[in-house]
Amino acid sequence: MTPDTITLTLPPEREFQRVAHLVLGGLAVRLNLTLEALEDLQLALDGLLDSGSAEQEVTLELSVLHDAIEASVGPFRARSVQRALDAGADGVGLRRVLDTVVDRVEVSERDGGDWVQLTKRIDGQKDGGL
């Protein structure tokens, strides 16, 4: 079974992050996620977009798997995300935030820049949903 995928291209301006929040909220309702799981995904996305490494439009690809939501975000300047992840290794930085709110973080290179794949398991569903 192929996953359902939503692709959203966002301008670099911060106010467009709200559009991504709306899409994530719609998925959360559809998947009967807890409010905590939705907020975790939104916090992870905001952390990446606010890291300052996006100079141009950013693409958000959301894939709904049977037990997880995967979000691929990019492209960011080459190696900029890895530097941001490494910068706060000893304190409260991007790495710690992402490791706290999502189950897996991977950085890869494609389309001339860095892409970050976030995975959040959706076993945190609740009766009644959002």
Tab-separated table of C-alpha atoms in Angstrom:
chain	number	residue	atom	x	y	z
A	1	MET	CA	0.000	0.000	0.000
A	2	THR	CA	1.455	3.373	-0.989
A	3	PRO	CA	1.289	6.148	1.585
A	4	ASP	CA	-0.968	9.156	1.156
A	5	THR	CA	1.292	12.140	0.481
A	6	ILE	CA	0.646	15.866	0.667
A	7	THR	CA	3.188	18.266	-0.838
A	8	LEU	CA	3.202	21.905	0.176
A	9	THR	CA	5.622	24.586	-1.026
A	10	LEU	CA	6.067	27.482	1.397
A	11	PRO	CA	7.641	30.897	0.790
A	12	PRO	CA	10.491	31.637	3.236
A	13	GLU	CA	8.473	34.225	5.190
A	14	ARG	CA	7.554	33.027	8.683
A	15	GLU	CA	3.847	33.879	8.407
A	16	PHE	CA	3.387	31.040	5.899
A	17	GLN	CA	4.215	28.497	8.610
A	18	ARG	CA	0.564	28.854	9.670
A	19	VAL	CA	-0.460	27.204	6.411
A	20	ALA	CA	1.683	24.188	7.282
A	21	HIS	CA	0.062	24.142	10.740
A	22	LEU	CA	-3.386	23.998	9.116
A	23	VAL	CA	-2.362	21.055	6.952
A	24	LEU	CA	-0.863	19.233	9.947
A	25	GLY	CA	-4.044	19.946	11.906
A	26	GLY	CA	-6.172	18.459	9.149
A	27	LEU	CA	-4.061	15.308	9.151
A	28	ALA	CA	-4.255	15.108	12.938
A	29	VAL	CA	-8.050	15.159	12.829
A	30	ARG	CA	-8.138	12.573	10.041
A	31	LEU	CA	-5.782	10.278	11.964
A	32	ASN	CA	-7.406	10.870	15.349
A	33	LEU	CA	-4.117	12.094	16.864
A	34	THR	CA	-3.789	13.546	20.312
A	35	LEU	CA	-3.282	17.276	20.659
A	36	GLU	CA	0.166	16.520	22.087
A	37	ALA	CA	1.201	14.612	18.939
A	38	LEU	CA	-0.009	17.486	16.734
A	39	GLU	CA	1.877	20.043	18.813
A	40	ASP	CA	5.024	17.896	18.636
A	41	LEU	CA	4.880	17.891	14.831
A	42	GLN	CA	4.245	21.630	14.686
A	43	LEU	CA	7.115	22.353	17.080
A	44	ALA	CA	9.504	20.195	15.042
A	45	LEU	CA	8.515	21.923	11.806
A	46	ASP	CA	8.802	25.389	13.343
A	47	GLY	CA	12.217	24.538	14.775
A	48	LEU	CA	13.502	23.580	11.350
A	49	LEU	CA	12.003	26.542	9.544
A	50	ASP	CA	13.173	28.980	12.227
A	51	SER	CA	16.725	27.645	12.149
A	52	GLY	CA	17.353	30.339	9.565
A	53	SER	CA	18.809	28.051	6.948
A	54	ALA	CA	15.997	28.475	4.421
A	55	GLU	CA	16.740	31.301	1.998
A	56	GLN	CA	14.121	30.382	-0.547
A	57	GLU	CA	10.871	28.516	-0.679
A	58	VAL	CA	10.787	25.270	1.239
A	59	THR	CA	8.879	22.143	0.323
A	60	LEU	CA	7.071	20.114	2.951
A	61	GLU	CA	6.166	16.561	1.952
A	62	LEU	CA	3.894	14.813	4.454
A	63	SER	CA	3.399	11.073	4.063
A	64	VAL	CA	0.850	9.153	6.091
A	65	LEU	CA	2.008	5.606	6.772
A	66	HIS	CA	0.049	2.956	8.658
A	67	ASP	CA	1.864	3.740	11.923
A	68	ALA	CA	3.618	7.088	11.388
A	69	ILE	CA	3.663	10.480	9.741
A	70	GLU	CA	6.833	11.313	7.826
A	71	ALA	CA	7.666	14.907	7.008
A	72	SER	CA	10.421	15.737	4.529
A	73	VAL	CA	11.420	19.401	4.621
A	74	GLY	CA	13.843	21.155	2.286
A	75	PRO	CA	15.895	22.190	0.509
A	76	PHE	CA	18.037	24.071	3.001
A	77	ARG	CA	21.544	25.399	2.327
A	78	ALA	CA	24.033	22.543	2.143
A	79	ARG	CA	25.242	21.437	5.592
A	80	SER	CA	23.346	24.272	7.313
A	81	VAL	CA	20.885	21.951	9.033
A	82	GLN	CA	23.638	19.662	10.275
A	83	ARG	CA	25.475	22.682	11.700
A	84	ALA	CA	22.271	23.826	13.447
A	85	LEU	CA	21.746	20.329	14.842
A	86	ASP	CA	25.331	20.131	16.099
A	87	ALA	CA	25.367	23.677	17.530
A	88	GLY	CA	23.153	22.896	20.501
A	89	ALA	CA	24.507	19.440	21.246
A	90	ASP	CA	25.279	20.348	24.858
A	91	GLY	CA	22.206	22.477	25.570
A	92	VAL	CA	18.746	23.300	24.386
A	93	GLY	CA	19.247	23.519	20.654
A	94	LEU	CA	17.508	22.262	17.554
A	95	ARG	CA	18.834	18.708	18.032
A	96	ARG	CA	17.396	18.429	21.533
A	97	VAL	CA	14.028	19.848	20.481
A	98	LEU	CA	13.715	17.476	17.529
A	99	ASP	CA	14.906	14.447	19.498
A	100	THR	CA	12.293	15.245	22.147
A	101	VAL	CA	9.255	15.715	19.888
A	102	VAL	CA	9.767	13.262	17.006
A	103	ASP	CA	10.849	9.642	16.854
A	104	ARG	CA	13.486	9.948	14.117
A	105	VAL	CA	15.467	12.742	12.444
A	106	GLU	CA	17.533	12.167	9.302
A	107	VAL	CA	19.415	14.685	7.173
A	108	SER	CA	20.144	13.864	3.541
A	109	GLU	CA	21.329	15.733	0.486
A	110	ARG	CA	19.174	16.067	-2.625
A	111	ASP	CA	18.126	18.727	-5.107
A	112	GLY	CA	21.230	20.764	-4.306
A	113	GLY	CA	20.557	21.141	-0.591
A	114	ASP	CA	19.831	19.484	2.713
A	115	TRP	CA	16.521	17.763	3.368
A	116	VAL	CA	15.363	16.737	6.800
A	117	GLN	CA	13.085	13.768	7.302
A	118	LEU	CA	11.110	13.697	10.526
A	119	THR	CA	9.164	10.622	11.615
A	120	LYS	CA	6.464	10.719	14.269
A	121	ARG	CA	4.794	7.452	15.216
A	122	ILE	CA	1.037	7.764	15.403
A	123	ASP	CA	0.467	5.152	18.055
A	124	GLY	CA	-0.407	8.152	20.221
A	125	GLN	CA	-3.957	8.136	18.902
A	126	LYS	CA	-6.753	8.673	21.355
A	127	ASP	CA	-10.438	7.967	21.571
A	128	GLY	CA	-12.320	10.984	20.318
A	129	GLY	CA	-9.242	12.535	18.696
A	130	LEU	CA	-8.832	16.288	18.567
